[in-house]
Amino acid sequence: MKIQVLFGTESGNAEVAAEDLAESVRNDSQEVEVQDLSSFSISELQHDSMYVFLCSTYGEGDLPNTALPFYADLSVVRPDLSGMRYAMFGLGDTFYTETYGHGATKLDDKLTELGAQRVGEIGRYDASTWEPVGECAVAWFAGVLEDVSAVR
C-alpha cells in the first residue's frame, strides 16, 4: 500500500511531524511520500493510495496558507472521492479553546463531504503540552495502521 503524507503548515510543525511519521513508516518497509499541500494538486489523488493529512490551525481557526489552494480546489472542482481512504492529524493549541484543531476539522469535513473515508479518529497535537510533535504523530499513526489492517 502506498502512503502519501500531505501537510499544511504555517510555522513548520506539521512538516516536522510529517517527516517523522514518514520515517517511522519507511522503517516498516512501506512505500511513502511526503509532500506540502501547496504543491499537491487534487488531480493527483488516487483511490489506491492511503493519504495522511497533517494540518495546523492558523489565525481564527483557519487552514494554514499552504493548505488553502488545495482546499479551494476541493471546494470548486468537487471531485468524487468515493473509495479514497485517509487519516487526519491536526495541530493546534488548547489555549485557543474556540479554534483548537479547526484547520484539520475543516479539511476533514470537506474530504468526507466529497465521499472520502477517514480511517481512525482525527489525531490531535496540543502545542501547549510541549510534547514533541513528531512523537505524537507517530504514536497516533501506529493506531491508524492497525485500523487500516483490520479493514483490508
XYZ file of C-alpha atoms in Angstrom:
152
model
C 0.000 0.000 0.000
C 1.359 3.389 -0.978
C 1.095 6.032 1.744
C 1.067 9.704 0.803
C 1.747 12.090 3.678
C 0.470 15.585 2.903
C 0.960 18.543 5.211
C -0.330 22.080 5.556
C 1.696 24.332 7.835
C 2.475 27.922 8.786
C 5.385 27.526 11.190
C 6.775 24.184 10.011
C 5.496 21.951 12.821
C 3.219 19.941 10.527
C 6.156 19.375 8.184
C 8.316 18.108 11.056
C 5.530 15.749 12.118
C 5.032 14.578 8.517
C 8.721 13.771 8.084
C 8.900 11.926 11.419
C 5.754 9.962 10.626
C 7.024 9.037 7.161
C 10.367 7.902 8.563
C 8.620 5.599 11.035
C 6.563 4.081 8.208
C 9.611 3.662 5.958
C 11.201 1.650 8.744
C 8.306 -0.803 8.295
C 9.169 -1.112 4.574
C 6.108 0.817 3.425
C 6.226 2.927 0.265
C 5.722 6.507 1.453
C 5.965 10.015 0.012
C 5.810 13.368 1.816
C 4.537 16.491 0.109
C 3.467 20.007 1.046
C -0.208 20.597 0.224
C 0.814 23.801 -1.559
C 2.485 21.711 -4.263
C -0.086 18.900 -4.431
C -2.934 19.003 -6.944
C -6.293 17.348 -6.426
C -5.777 15.741 -9.854
C -3.034 13.658 -8.201
C -5.454 11.978 -5.773
C -5.574 8.221 -6.385
C -8.008 5.766 -4.876
C -5.341 3.073 -4.418
C -3.240 5.194 -2.051
C -3.669 5.874 1.638
C -3.463 9.591 2.417
C -2.319 11.025 5.712
C -3.090 14.715 6.157
C -1.299 16.732 8.824
C -2.811 20.177 9.116
C -2.183 23.009 11.524
C -4.646 25.697 12.524
C -3.859 29.322 11.799
C -5.375 32.607 12.909
C -9.010 32.343 13.922
C -9.358 28.606 13.300
C -8.390 28.744 9.645
C -6.379 26.457 7.438
C -2.717 27.370 7.044
C -1.847 29.281 3.874
C -0.098 26.258 2.373
C -3.349 24.245 2.531
C -5.671 26.939 1.148
C -5.179 26.242 -2.601
C -5.825 22.506 -2.110
C -8.945 23.210 -0.030
C -10.199 25.783 -2.547
C -9.753 23.308 -5.416
C -11.704 20.664 -3.493
C -14.485 23.197 -2.923
C -14.675 24.366 -6.551
C -13.996 21.168 -8.511
C -15.792 18.867 -6.036
C -14.127 15.626 -7.184
C -15.770 12.313 -6.346
C -13.528 10.907 -3.635
C -15.591 7.764 -3.035
C -13.260 4.905 -2.226
C -10.377 7.120 -1.159
C -9.082 6.394 2.355
C -7.309 8.928 4.509
C -6.261 9.748 8.045
C -6.247 13.219 9.583
C -3.922 14.720 12.191
C -4.490 18.244 13.456
C -2.057 20.581 15.156
C -3.164 23.363 17.440
C -3.012 24.806 20.925
C -5.749 24.267 23.509
C -5.020 27.747 24.843
C -7.227 28.792 21.914
C -10.208 26.722 23.028
C -12.657 28.101 20.472
C -10.497 27.275 17.457
C -8.323 24.360 18.615
C -7.717 21.992 15.708
C -10.208 23.681 13.386
C -7.846 23.614 10.387
C -7.810 19.810 10.374
C -11.532 19.648 11.138
C -12.373 21.845 8.137
C -10.247 19.737 5.802
C -11.693 16.528 7.271
C -15.256 17.774 6.774
C -14.536 18.654 3.131
C -12.968 15.268 2.351
C -15.872 13.325 3.874
C -18.384 15.601 2.136
C -16.783 14.550 -1.161
C -17.015 10.831 -0.335
C -13.599 10.002 1.114
C -13.483 7.603 4.059
C -11.463 8.529 7.116
C -9.637 5.683 8.840
C -9.392 6.043 12.603
C -10.043 9.073 14.732
C -8.661 12.510 13.982
C -5.313 12.755 15.724
C -4.657 15.892 17.741
C -1.486 17.627 18.819
C -1.648 20.254 21.546
C 1.301 22.639 21.349
C 0.753 23.721 24.951
C 1.899 20.285 26.188
C 5.427 20.704 24.813
C 5.389 17.040 23.750
C 7.460 16.597 20.576
C 5.011 16.856 17.679
C 6.681 14.071 15.711
C 6.421 11.594 18.584
C 2.747 12.409 18.993
C 2.066 11.927 15.263
C 3.993 8.643 15.093
C 2.138 7.200 18.107
C -1.231 8.232 16.664
C -0.435 6.775 13.230
C 0.531 3.396 14.701
C -3.112 3.080 15.777
C -4.328 4.187 12.354
C -2.242 1.482 10.674
C -3.905 -1.104 12.922
C -7.305 0.188 11.758
C -6.187 0.016 8.109
C -5.032 -3.584 8.549
C -8.353 -4.524 10.148
C -10.316 -3.037 7.208
C -8.298 -4.758 4.471
